[in-house]
Short mmCIF file of C-alpha atoms in Angstrom, two decimals:
data_model
loop_
_atom_site.label_atom_id
_atom_site.label_comp_id
_atom_site.label_asym_id
_atom_site.label_seq_id
_atom_site.Cartn_x
_atom_site.Cartn_y
_atom_site.Cartn_z
CA MET A 749 0.00 0.00 0.00
CA ARG A 750 2.93 2.33 0.62
CA LEU A 751 4.04 2.03 -3.00
CA THR A 752 0.53 2.89 -4.17
CA LEU A 753 0.45 5.97 -1.93
CA LYS A 754 3.88 7.09 -3.14
CA ILE A 755 2.81 6.75 -6.77
CA ALA A 756 -0.49 8.50 -6.02
CA VAL A 757 1.19 11.39 -4.20
CA ALA A 758 3.80 11.84 -6.94
CA LEU A 759 1.18 11.71 -9.68
CA LEU A 760 -1.25 14.01 -7.91
CA LEU A 761 1.44 16.54 -7.09
CA THR A 762 2.42 16.62 -10.75
CA VAL A 763 -1.21 16.96 -11.87
CA ALA A 764 -1.88 19.62 -9.25
CA LEU A 765 1.17 21.60 -10.30
CA LEU A 766 0.23 21.42 -13.98
CA PHE A 767 -3.40 22.29 -13.21
CA ALA A 768 -2.33 25.24 -11.03
CA ILE A 769 -0.03 26.54 -13.78
CA TYR A 770 -2.76 26.12 -16.37
CA SER A 771 -5.34 27.84 -14.16
CA TRP A 772 -2.99 30.74 -13.44
CA GLN A 773 -2.19 31.18 -17.12
CA THR A 774 -5.91 30.99 -17.96
CA VAL A 775 -6.82 33.63 -15.36
CA LYS A 776 -3.94 35.79 -16.53
CA ARG A 777 -5.16 35.59 -20.13
CA GLU A 778 -8.72 36.36 -19.04
CA ARG A 779 -7.54 39.43 -17.13
CA VAL A 780 -5.71 40.70 -20.19
CA GLN A 781 -8.74 39.97 -22.35
CA ILE A 782 -11.11 41.73 -19.93
CA LYS A 783 -8.87 44.78 -19.82
CA ALA A 784 -8.71 44.81 -23.61
CA ASN A 785 -12.50 44.58 -23.87
CA LEU A 786 -13.00 47.33 -21.30
CA SER A 787 -10.46 49.52 -23.08
CA ARG A 788 -12.15 48.90 -26.43
CA GLU A 789 -15.59 49.76 -25.03
CA ALA A 790 -14.20 52.86 -23.37
CA ARG A 791 -12.62 53.95 -26.65
CA GLN A 792 -15.88 53.47 -28.53
CA VAL A 793 -17.86 55.41 -25.93
CA GLY A 794 -15.16 58.07 -25.70
CA ILE A 795 -14.99 58.62 -29.42
CA VAL A 796 -18.73 59.30 -29.54
CA LEU A 797 -18.57 61.62 -26.52
CA ARG A 798 -15.54 63.46 -27.89
CA GLN A 799 -17.31 64.05 -31.20
CA MET A 800 -20.41 65.35 -29.47
CA THR A 801 -18.34 67.45 -27.06
CA ALA A 802 -16.45 69.05 -29.97
CA GLU A 803 -19.69 69.93 -31.78
CA ILE A 804 -21.28 71.40 -28.63
CA TRP A 805 -18.09 73.35 -27.93
CA GLN A 806 -18.33 74.86 -31.41
CA THR A 807 -21.95 75.88 -31.04
CA ARG A 808 -22.46 76.57 -27.33
CA GLY A 809 -18.98 77.18 -26.13
CA GLU A 810 -17.02 75.72 -23.25
CA ARG A 811 -19.85 76.05 -20.73
CA GLY A 812 -22.27 74.06 -22.90
CA ALA A 813 -19.68 71.35 -23.43
CA MET A 814 -18.97 71.04 -19.68
CA ILE A 815 -22.70 70.87 -18.90
CA PHE A 816 -23.05 68.08 -21.49
CA LEU A 817 -20.21 66.07 -19.98
CA LYS A 818 -21.48 66.64 -16.45
CA ARG A 819 -24.90 65.34 -17.40
CA ASN A 820 -23.30 62.19 -18.88
CA ARG A 821 -20.67 61.64 -16.18
CA ARG A 822 -22.13 58.25 -15.24
CA LEU A 823 -23.03 55.92 -18.05
CA GLU A 824 -25.16 52.78 -17.90
CA GLY A 825 -22.16 50.43 -18.12
CA GLY A 826 -20.73 51.81 -14.88
CA GLN A 827 -18.33 54.14 -16.68
CA ARG A 828 -17.57 57.65 -15.49
CA VAL A 829 -16.87 60.60 -17.81
CA ARG A 830 -15.19 63.93 -17.17
CA TRP A 831 -13.19 66.63 -18.93
CA VAL A 832 -9.45 67.10 -18.15
CA TRP A 833 -6.89 69.59 -19.38
CA LEU A 834 -3.65 68.15 -20.60
CA GLU A 835 -1.72 71.43 -20.88
CA GLY A 836 -2.04 75.08 -20.07
CA GLU A 837 -2.31 77.09 -16.86
CA THR A 838 -4.02 75.92 -13.68
CA SER A 839 -7.54 77.27 -13.23
CA ASP A 840 -9.96 77.16 -10.35
CA ARG A 841 -11.84 74.27 -11.81
CA PHE A 842 -9.21 72.00 -13.34
CA THR A 843 -5.57 71.12 -12.81
CA PRO A 844 -3.81 69.84 -15.95
CA LEU A 845 -2.63 66.25 -15.69
CA LYS A 846 1.16 65.88 -15.65
CA ASP A 847 1.59 62.17 -16.45
CA PRO A 848 4.50 61.28 -18.80
CA LYS A 849 2.39 58.53 -20.31
CA LEU A 850 0.02 61.12 -21.72
CA GLU A 851 2.68 62.60 -24.01
CA ALA A 852 1.25 60.52 -26.88
CA THR A 853 -1.99 62.52 -26.72
CA ARG A 854 -0.09 65.49 -28.21
CA GLN A 855 0.00 63.52 -31.45
CA GLY A 856 -3.71 62.83 -31.19
CA GLU A 857 -3.38 59.23 -29.94
CA ILE A 858 -5.86 57.69 -27.51
CA VAL A 859 -4.10 56.60 -24.29
CA THR A 860 -5.27 53.97 -21.81
CA LEU A 861 -3.85 53.89 -18.25
CA LEU A 862 -4.29 51.58 -15.29
CA ALA A 863 -4.11 53.52 -12.03
CA GLU A 864 -5.21 53.45 -8.42
CA THR A 865 -7.52 56.18 -7.08
CA ASP A 866 -7.41 57.88 -3.71
CA GLU A 867 -9.97 55.38 -2.43
CA GLY A 868 -7.48 52.55 -3.13
CA LYS A 869 -9.47 51.10 -6.02
CA ASP A 870 -8.11 50.13 -9.40
CA TYR A 871 -9.53 52.00 -12.40
CA LEU A 872 -8.95 51.86 -16.11
CA PHE A 873 -8.58 55.38 -17.54
CA THR A 874 -8.97 56.18 -21.25
CA TYR A 875 -8.01 59.59 -22.54
CA LEU A 876 -9.31 60.86 -25.90
CA PRO A 877 -7.46 64.10 -26.81
CA LEU A 878 -9.39 67.15 -28.10
CA ILE A 879 -8.05 70.54 -29.12
CA THR A 880 -10.53 73.22 -28.12
CA PRO A 881 -11.43 76.15 -30.41
CA GLY A 882 -9.10 78.22 -28.23
CA GLY A 883 -6.16 75.99 -29.20
CA ARG A 884 -5.74 74.42 -25.79
CA LEU A 885 -5.25 70.59 -25.46
CA GLY A 886 -7.72 68.69 -23.32
CA ALA A 887 -9.24 65.24 -23.26
CA VAL A 888 -12.41 63.36 -22.55
CA GLU A 889 -11.59 60.94 -19.69
CA VAL A 890 -13.56 57.70 -19.56
CA SER A 891 -12.86 55.64 -16.42
CA GLU A 892 -14.20 52.32 -15.23
CA SER A 893 -13.61 50.43 -11.96
CA LEU A 894 -11.86 47.05 -12.16
CA ALA A 895 -13.55 45.74 -9.03
CA GLU A 896 -15.86 43.58 -11.07
CA MET A 897 -12.89 42.13 -12.94
CA HIS A 898 -11.08 41.40 -9.67
CA GLY A 899 -14.19 39.71 -8.34
CA TYR A 900 -14.42 37.61 -11.46
CA VAL A 901 -10.75 36.64 -11.11
CA ARG A 902 -11.20 35.67 -7.46
CA GLU A 903 -14.24 33.63 -8.33
CA SER A 904 -12.30 31.91 -11.12
CA MET A 905 -9.49 31.14 -8.68
CA ARG A 906 -11.96 29.72 -6.16
CA ARG A 907 -13.57 27.58 -8.84
CA SER A 908 -10.16 26.36 -9.98
CA ALA A 909 -9.12 25.55 -6.39
CA PHE A 910 -12.38 23.69 -5.81
CA MET A 911 -12.00 21.76 -9.05
CA LEU A 912 -8.38 20.95 -8.16
CA ALA A 913 -9.29 19.71 -4.67
CA THR A 914 -12.16 17.66 -6.06
CA ALA A 915 -9.94 16.18 -8.78
CA VAL A 916 -7.20 15.35 -6.26
CA ALA A 917 -9.63 13.70 -3.83
CA CYS A 918 -11.33 11.67 -6.55
CA SER A 919 -8.00 10.71 -8.12
CA LEU A 920 -6.58 9.71 -4.74
CA LEU A 921 -9.59 7.54 -4.04
CA LEU A 922 -9.49 6.01 -7.50
CA ILE A 923 -5.72 5.38 -7.40
CA THR A 924 -6.03 3.88 -3.91
CA VAL A 925 -8.72 1.44 -5.03
CA ILE A 926 -6.98 0.56 -8.28
CA GLY A 927 -3.57 0.37 -6.57
CA SER A 928 -4.97 -1.95 -3.92
CA ILE A 929 -6.21 -4.30 -6.63
CA TRP A 930 -3.44 -4.00 -9.20
CA VAL A 931 -0.41 -3.32 -7.00
CA ASP A 932 -0.98 -4.06 -3.31
CA ARG A 933 -2.46 -7.54 -3.66
CA PRO A 934 0.13 -8.85 -6.16
CA VAL A 935 2.97 -7.38 -4.08
CA LYS A 936 1.70 -9.00 -0.87
CA LYS A 937 1.27 -12.30 -2.67
CA LEU A 938 4.80 -12.18 -4.09
CA ALA A 939 6.17 -11.07 -0.70
CA ALA A 940 4.52 -14.08 0.96
CA HIS A 941 6.14 -16.38 -1.62
CA ALA A 942 9.51 -14.67 -1.09
CA GLU A 943 9.27 -15.07 2.70
CA ARG A 944 8.33 -18.72 2.25
CA ILE A 945 11.35 -19.29 0.03
CA ALA A 946 13.58 -17.36 2.46
CA ASP A 947 12.43 -19.71 5.24
CA GLY A 948 13.60 -22.66 3.14
CA ASP A 949 10.18 -23.86 1.95
CA PHE A 950 10.56 -24.67 -1.75
CA SER A 951 7.57 -27.04 -1.95
CA GLY A 952 4.96 -24.99 -3.81
CA PRO A 953 5.45 -23.09 -7.08
CA VAL A 954 5.20 -19.29 -7.35
CA GLU A 955 2.07 -18.73 -9.41
CA SER A 956 0.74 -15.50 -10.93
CA ASP A 957 -2.04 -14.81 -13.43
CA SER A 958 -0.65 -11.38 -14.31
CA ARG A 959 1.03 -10.77 -17.64
CA ASP A 960 2.57 -7.49 -16.56
CA GLU A 961 5.74 -6.72 -14.58
CA PHE A 962 4.39 -8.62 -11.57
CA GLY A 963 4.06 -11.66 -13.76
CA LEU A 964 7.70 -11.27 -14.81
CA LEU A 965 8.72 -10.94 -11.15
CA ALA A 966 6.71 -14.03 -10.25
CA GLY A 967 8.44 -15.92 -13.06
CA ALA A 968 11.84 -14.80 -11.74
CA LEU A 969 10.89 -15.92 -8.21
CA GLU A 970 9.73 -19.28 -9.53
CA LYS A 971 13.01 -19.71 -11.40
CA MET A 972 14.93 -18.80 -8.25
CA ARG A 973 12.82 -21.23 -6.19
CA GLY A 974 13.58 -24.05 -8.60
CA GLN A 975 17.30 -23.30 -8.60
CA LEU A 976 17.40 -23.08 -4.80
CA ALA A 977 15.49 -26.33 -4.47
CA SER A 978 17.91 -28.06 -6.85
CA ALA A 979 20.88 -26.49 -5.09
CA ARG A 980 19.61 -27.59 -1.68
CA THR A 981 19.14 -31.14 -2.96
CA ALA A 982 22.64 -31.11 -4.42
CA ASP A 983 24.07 -29.54 -1.26
CA GLN A 984 22.34 -32.10 0.89
CA ALA A 985 23.75 -34.90 -1.26
CA ARG A 986 27.19 -33.30 -1.08
CA LEU A 987 26.93 -32.90 2.69
CA ASP A 988 25.79 -36.51 3.08
CA ALA A 989 28.71 -37.69 0.96
CA LEU A 990 31.11 -35.50 2.91
CA GLU A 991 29.77 -36.79 6.20
CA LYS A 992 30.19 -40.36 4.96
CA LEU A 993 33.79 -39.59 4.00
CA ARG A 994 34.41 -38.05 7.40
CA HIS A 995 32.92 -41.06 9.11
CA THR A 996 34.99 -43.39 6.94
CA GLU A 997 38.15 -41.49 7.78
CA ARG A 998 37.16 -41.52 11.44
CA LEU A 999 36.78 -45.30 11.31
CA ALA A 1000 40.13 -45.61 9.53
CA THR A 1001 41.75 -43.53 12.25
CA LEU A 1002 39.94 -45.62 14.81
CA GLY A 1003 41.49 -48.72 13.27
CA ARG A 1004 44.95 -47.23 13.67
CA LEU A 1005 44.16 -46.39 17.28
CA SER A 1006 42.83 -49.87 18.06
CA ALA A 1007 46.21 -51.59 17.99
CA GLY A 1008 47.53 -49.27 20.66
CA MET A 1009 44.28 -49.44 22.60
CA ALA A 1010 44.53 -53.23 22.73
CA HIS A 1011 47.80 -52.82 24.62
CA GLU A 1012 46.27 -50.02 26.71
CA LEU A 1013 43.35 -52.23 27.70
CA GLY A 1014 45.60 -55.24 28.29
CA THR A 1015 47.40 -53.59 31.20
CA PRO A 1016 44.33 -52.94 33.35
CA LEU A 1017 42.94 -56.39 32.42
CA ASN A 1018 46.15 -57.99 33.75
CA VAL A 1019 45.86 -55.94 36.92
CA ILE A 1020 42.23 -56.98 37.37
CA ALA A 1021 43.07 -60.65 36.80
CA GLY A 1022 45.93 -60.51 39.29
CA ARG A 1023 43.88 -58.80 41.96
CA ALA A 1024 41.00 -61.25 41.40
CA LYS A 1025 43.38 -64.17 42.06
CA LEU A 1026 44.56 -62.47 45.24
CA LEU A 1027 40.96 -62.11 46.40
CA SER A 1028 40.37 -65.82 45.85
CA ARG A 1029 43.04 -66.77 48.40
CA ASP A 1030 42.20 -67.51 51.98
CA GLY A 1031 43.50 -65.65 54.93
CA LEU A 1032 43.29 -62.11 53.51
CA THR A 1033 42.50 -59.41 55.96
CA ALA A 1034 39.53 -57.11 55.45
CA GLU A 1035 41.88 -54.23 54.66
CA GLU A 1036 43.62 -56.22 51.89
CA VAL A 1037 40.27 -57.24 50.40
CA GLN A 1038 39.10 -53.60 50.30
CA ARG A 1039 42.39 -52.45 48.76
CA ASN A 1040 42.27 -55.09 45.99
CA ALA A 1041 38.61 -54.36 45.32
CA ARG A 1042 39.38 -50.66 45.07
CA ILE A 1043 42.21 -51.33 42.58
CA ILE A 1044 39.89 -53.51 40.46
CA GLY A 1045 37.27 -50.75 40.50
CA ASP A 1046 39.84 -48.11 39.44
CA GLN A 1047 41.10 -50.24 36.56
CA THR A 1048 37.51 -50.96 35.47
CA GLN A 1049 36.73 -47.22 35.40
CA ARG A 1050 39.91 -46.67 33.38
CA MET A 1051 38.83 -49.25 30.82
CA THR A 1052 35.30 -47.81 30.72
CA LEU A 1053 36.68 -44.32 30.07
CA ILE A 1054 38.89 -45.60 27.25
CA MET A 1055 35.98 -47.43 25.62
CA ARG A 1056 33.67 -44.45 26.01
CA GLN A 1057 36.21 -42.15 24.36
CA LEU A 1058 36.61 -44.58 21.49
CA LEU A 1059 32.85 -44.90 21.05
CA ASP A 1060 32.40 -41.11 21.15
CA PHE A 1061 35.08 -40.73 18.53
CA ALA A 1062 33.60 -43.41 16.27
CA ARG A 1063 30.00 -42.23 16.62
CA ARG A 1064 28.56 -40.38 13.58
CA SER A 1065 26.93 -37.05 14.43
CA GLU A 1066 25.84 -33.76 12.86
CA LEU A 1067 27.73 -30.50 13.36
CA ARG A 1068 26.62 -29.03 16.68
CA LYS A 1069 28.53 -26.08 18.02
CA HIS A 1070 28.74 -25.42 21.75
CA PRO A 1071 31.14 -23.44 23.94
CA LEU A 1072 34.09 -25.85 24.24
CA GLU A 1073 37.09 -25.58 26.56
CA LEU A 1074 40.08 -26.41 24.36
CA SER A 1075 42.41 -27.52 27.16
CA GLY A 1076 40.01 -30.35 28.04
CA LEU A 1077 39.73 -31.33 24.37
CA ALA A 1078 43.52 -31.44 24.05
CA THR A 1079 43.78 -33.64 27.16
CA THR A 1080 41.24 -36.09 25.72
CA VAL A 1081 43.15 -36.28 22.43
CA ILE A 1082 46.44 -36.94 24.26
CA ASN A 1083 44.79 -39.80 26.15
CA LEU A 1084 43.40 -41.32 22.96
CA VAL A 1085 46.64 -41.25 20.95
CA HIS A 1086 48.88 -42.20 23.92
CA PRO A 1087 48.83 -45.98 23.19
CA ALA A 1088 49.81 -45.44 19.53
CA ALA A 1089 52.51 -42.97 20.57
CA GLU A 1090 53.90 -45.35 23.20
CA LYS A 1091 54.03 -48.17 20.68
CA GLN A 1092 55.93 -45.91 18.25
CA GLY A 1093 58.29 -44.66 20.93
CA VAL A 1094 56.94 -41.10 20.75
CA GLU A 1095 56.76 -38.87 23.81
CA LEU A 1096 53.59 -36.77 24.11
CA GLN A 1097 53.67 -33.31 25.63
CA LEU A 1098 50.70 -31.07 26.38
CA ASP A 1099 51.48 -27.33 26.31
CA ILE A 1100 48.50 -25.35 27.60
CA ARG A 1101 49.56 -21.71 27.57
CA GLN A 1102 46.04 -20.31 28.01
CA PRO A 1103 43.89 -22.66 30.16
CA ASP A 1104 40.70 -20.62 29.89
CA ILE A 1105 40.43 -20.59 26.08
CA ARG A 1106 37.08 -21.56 24.57
CA ALA A 1107 35.64 -21.83 21.07
CA ALA A 1108 32.15 -22.43 19.68
CA ALA A 1109 32.75 -25.85 18.19
CA ASP A 1110 31.63 -29.45 17.78
CA ALA A 1111 33.78 -31.45 20.18
CA GLY A 1112 33.57 -34.69 18.18
CA GLN A 1113 34.62 -33.10 14.89
CA LEU A 1114 37.49 -31.10 16.42
CA GLN A 1115 38.59 -34.28 18.16
CA GLN A 1116 38.71 -35.96 14.76
CA VAL A 1117 40.91 -33.16 13.37
CA LEU A 1118 43.38 -33.23 16.27
CA ILE A 1119 43.59 -37.04 16.37
CA ASN A 1120 44.21 -37.10 12.62
CA LEU A 1121 46.97 -34.48 12.90
CA SER A 1122 48.47 -36.24 15.93
CA MET A 1123 48.45 -39.67 14.27
CA ASN A 1124 50.09 -38.17 11.18
CA GLY A 1125 52.79 -36.67 13.41
CA ILE A 1126 53.35 -39.97 15.24
CA GLN A 1127 53.63 -41.87 11.96
CA ALA A 1128 56.11 -39.24 10.69
CA MET A 1129 58.52 -40.22 13.54
CA PRO A 1130 59.36 -43.93 12.91
CA GLU A 1131 62.46 -43.61 15.10
CA GLY A 1132 60.57 -41.89 17.91
CA GLY A 1133 60.61 -38.28 19.04
CA VAL A 1134 58.45 -35.70 20.77
CA LEU A 1135 54.92 -34.66 19.74
CA VAL A 1136 53.65 -31.41 21.30
CA LEU A 1137 50.00 -30.37 21.40
CA ARG A 1138 49.84 -26.66 22.23
CA VAL A 1139 46.77 -24.59 23.17
CA ASP A 1140 47.31 -20.85 22.75
CA ARG A 1141 45.81 -17.47 21.89
CA PRO A 1142 48.03 -16.04 19.11
CA ARG A 1143 48.71 -12.32 19.11
CA GLU A 1144 49.19 -11.87 15.38
CA VAL A 1145 47.39 -13.91 12.74
CA SER A 1146 47.78 -13.74 8.96
CA LEU A 1147 44.32 -14.47 7.57
CA PRO A 1148 43.89 -16.48 4.34
CA ALA A 1149 41.88 -14.89 1.54
CA GLU A 1150 38.92 -17.24 2.06
CA VAL A 1151 38.50 -16.35 5.76
CA ASP A 1152 36.43 -13.27 6.60
CA HIS A 1153 35.96 -13.61 10.38
CA PRO A 1154 37.59 -10.62 12.16
CA GLY A 1155 38.66 -12.64 15.23
CA PRO A 1156 39.92 -12.84 17.94
CA TRP A 1157 41.46 -16.24 17.28
CA VAL A 1158 42.57 -19.26 19.31
CA SER A 1159 44.89 -22.01 18.11
CA LEU A 1160 45.56 -25.73 18.59
CA ALA A 1161 49.01 -26.65 17.23
CA VAL A 1162 50.42 -30.16 16.70
CA ARG A 1163 54.23 -30.10 16.31
CA ASP A 1164 56.32 -33.19 15.56
CA GLN A 1165 60.01 -33.98 15.02
CA GLY A 1166 59.42 -36.15 11.99
CA THR A 1167 60.72 -36.28 8.46
CA GLY A 1168 58.98 -33.07 7.36
CA ILE A 1169 57.16 -32.33 4.09
CA ASP A 1170 58.70 -31.42 0.76
CA GLU A 1171 57.90 -27.82 -0.22
CA LYS A 1172 56.43 -28.93 -3.57
CA ASN A 1173 53.83 -31.01 -1.70
CA LEU A 1174 52.69 -28.26 0.70
CA GLN A 1175 50.24 -26.76 -1.82
CA GLN A 1176 48.52 -30.15 -2.29
CA LEU A 1177 48.34 -31.32 1.30
CA PHE A 1178 44.63 -30.59 1.71
CA ASP A 1179 43.58 -31.89 -1.72
CA PRO A 1180 41.32 -34.97 -1.54
CA PHE A 1181 43.12 -38.32 -2.04
CA PHE A 1182 46.56 -36.72 -1.98
CA THR A 1183 48.96 -38.62 0.30
CA THR A 1184 52.70 -39.08 0.71
CA LYS A 1185 52.26 -42.39 2.55
CA GLU A 1186 52.79 -45.76 1.01
CA ILE A 1187 49.88 -47.61 -0.60
CA GLY A 1188 47.57 -49.09 2.03
CA GLN A 1189 48.73 -46.78 4.84
CA GLY A 1190 46.42 -43.86 4.16
CA THR A 1191 43.31 -42.82 2.20
CA GLY A 1192 44.44 -39.30 1.35
CA LEU A 1193 41.22 -37.89 2.86
CA GLY A 1194 42.36 -37.10 6.40
CA LEU A 1195 43.81 -33.63 5.85
CA SER A 1196 41.12 -32.72 3.30
CA ILE A 1197 38.39 -33.59 5.79
CA ALA A 1198 40.26 -31.79 8.57
CA TRP A 1199 40.41 -28.67 6.40
CA GLY A 1200 36.65 -28.90 5.70
CA ILE A 1201 35.87 -29.21 9.41
CA ALA A 1202 38.06 -26.19 10.14
CA ARG A 1203 36.23 -24.12 7.48
CA ASP A 1204 32.85 -25.26 8.85
CA HIS A 1205 33.93 -23.74 12.17
CA GLY A 1206 34.99 -20.46 10.53
CA GLY A 1207 38.72 -21.18 10.77
CA TRP A 1208 41.53 -22.81 8.84
CA ILE A 1209 44.67 -24.94 9.22
CA GLY A 1210 48.14 -23.48 8.81
CA VAL A 1211 51.22 -25.57 7.99
CA GLU A 1212 54.93 -25.05 8.67
CA SER A 1213 57.38 -27.80 7.71
CA THR A 1214 61.11 -28.33 7.22
CA LEU A 1215 62.56 -31.49 5.69
CA GLY A 1216 64.40 -33.55 8.27
CA LYS A 1217 63.26 -31.38 11.21
CA GLY A 1218 59.49 -31.84 11.44
CA SER A 1219 56.17 -30.18 10.83
CA CYS A 1220 53.66 -28.05 12.70
CA PHE A 1221 49.95 -28.08 11.85
CA THR A 1222 47.98 -25.25 13.55
CA LEU A 1223 44.21 -25.24 13.74
CA TYR A 1224 42.87 -21.66 14.05
CA LEU A 1225 39.34 -21.09 15.40
CA PRO A 1226 37.30 -17.98 16.30
CA GLU A 1227 37.37 -17.50 20.05
CA TYR A 1228 34.04 -17.86 21.83
CA GLN A 1229 32.86 -14.51 23.20
CA GLU A 1230 30.36 -14.20 26.02
CA GLN A 1231 27.29 -12.21 24.97
CA ALA A 1232 26.89 -8.97 26.89
CA ALA A 1233 23.83 -8.96 29.14
#
C-alpha cells in the first residue's frame, strides 16, 4: 500500500502543479482579455462623446460642453466621464494632468492607463485628446472600476481551487482502489512467496495470473525457487557424501588407534586378573580385600573411560557447536593417541599456555581433526621423538583470503620432530586423495576432511614444515565470546 500511496502522491502533485499553472495562465489571459474589452468599449464610448463634445463646444462654447459632460458623467455600463486639461495654466476648476504617459496625446493618440484612485481602487482610464477652439489641449476621460474584474478573477481562482481539490480527492480515491487491486495484492502475494522461500520452503510453485511486470517478477521468483530447491538437494547430497567420508576417515583412524588401545586395555585387564586371584586366596584381611577391590574398581573405570572415548570418537553425528574448553579437548586427544605414541616410541607433551580458552565448536569433529593431525605426526617419527600439542591465543594472525571472520582467534598446534614435508607437496596437502604415505597406509582424505571441518567452524589450518626437522599443523578457530547482558 505504501508504493501505491507514493505513486499516487507523486502523480497528484504533478497533476496539481500542472493544473495550477494552467489555471494561473488561464486567469492571466482572461484578465488581459477583460482589460482589452474594457479599453475597447471605453474607446468606442469616448470617441462618440468626444465628437459630441467638440460639436457642442463649437456651437455653445465651453460652458455648454462642460454641462453636457457633467450630465453624462455616469453611463449605464458603470463608466464615469469627465473633462481634463492636458496642458495650459491651472484654473480654479481643473488642474492639468502631468503624467508622462500622456505625451502621446499630443500627437492625437488615444491613451489607456491603469491607475489606483485615492480610495485605493483600481480604475482603467482612457483619454481621448481634443483641441478646443481656443487651441488648448484637453481630453475626454472615460474611467471604469476594475472591481468587477477582480471579483471575477477571485471567483475563477476559487472555482479552480475547488476543481483541483475535487480532482485530487477523486483521483486519490481512484488510485487507492486501483492500486490496492493492481499493486498491493500482487505485491503482498509475491512477498509471501519470497518469505516462504527465504524460510527454506521450496515445496509450492510461485504462481501468478498477471502478464505485466508482476508476472515477470513471479516468473523470476519461480526460477529462483527451482534453482534453490535443486541447489539444496545437491548440497544435501554433497553434505551426506562429505559426512560419509568423514565417518569413513574416522573409522580408519579408529582402526589405527585400536592396535595401541589393545595394549592399553591389556594392562588394566592384567591388573584386574591378578587382583581377582589375590581375592580368591584364603587368609586375607579385610583391609587387603578392600584395597584389591578398590584397585579392580579403578582399573575398570579406566577401561570404561577408554571405551567411552573410542565410542564417542567413532560415533557419527551432525555438526553441533557449543562453547568448548580447548584444554580439556587437548587432554582427551592426548589420552586417545597415547597408546599409539607409546608403541611408536613417541613422547607426548601437552602445552596449555592459556587454560581458559574456549571456542564455539563441535567437540567430536574437532577431536577428529586433532587425532588425525596427531596420528600423522606420530607416523612421521618412525624412530621416535616428541609430539607437542599446544593450546594458545596467538597475538598476530595472517588471515587467508577465504577467511572473513575478524577474530579474535585461538589455536591448537600439533608439532612433531618427523621427516617433514617437501615444499612442492605443501600446496597439495589438503587436496582430496593426496597422500605421501605408502599404498595401504592412508586414504588421502584425512587432511582434506580436517580442512573442511576447520572451514565449517569459521577457521583454517596453517602448515609449517622443514625437511628432516618436522612439521607443525595449527588449527585456528574464532574464540568464543560471552554475549553482553
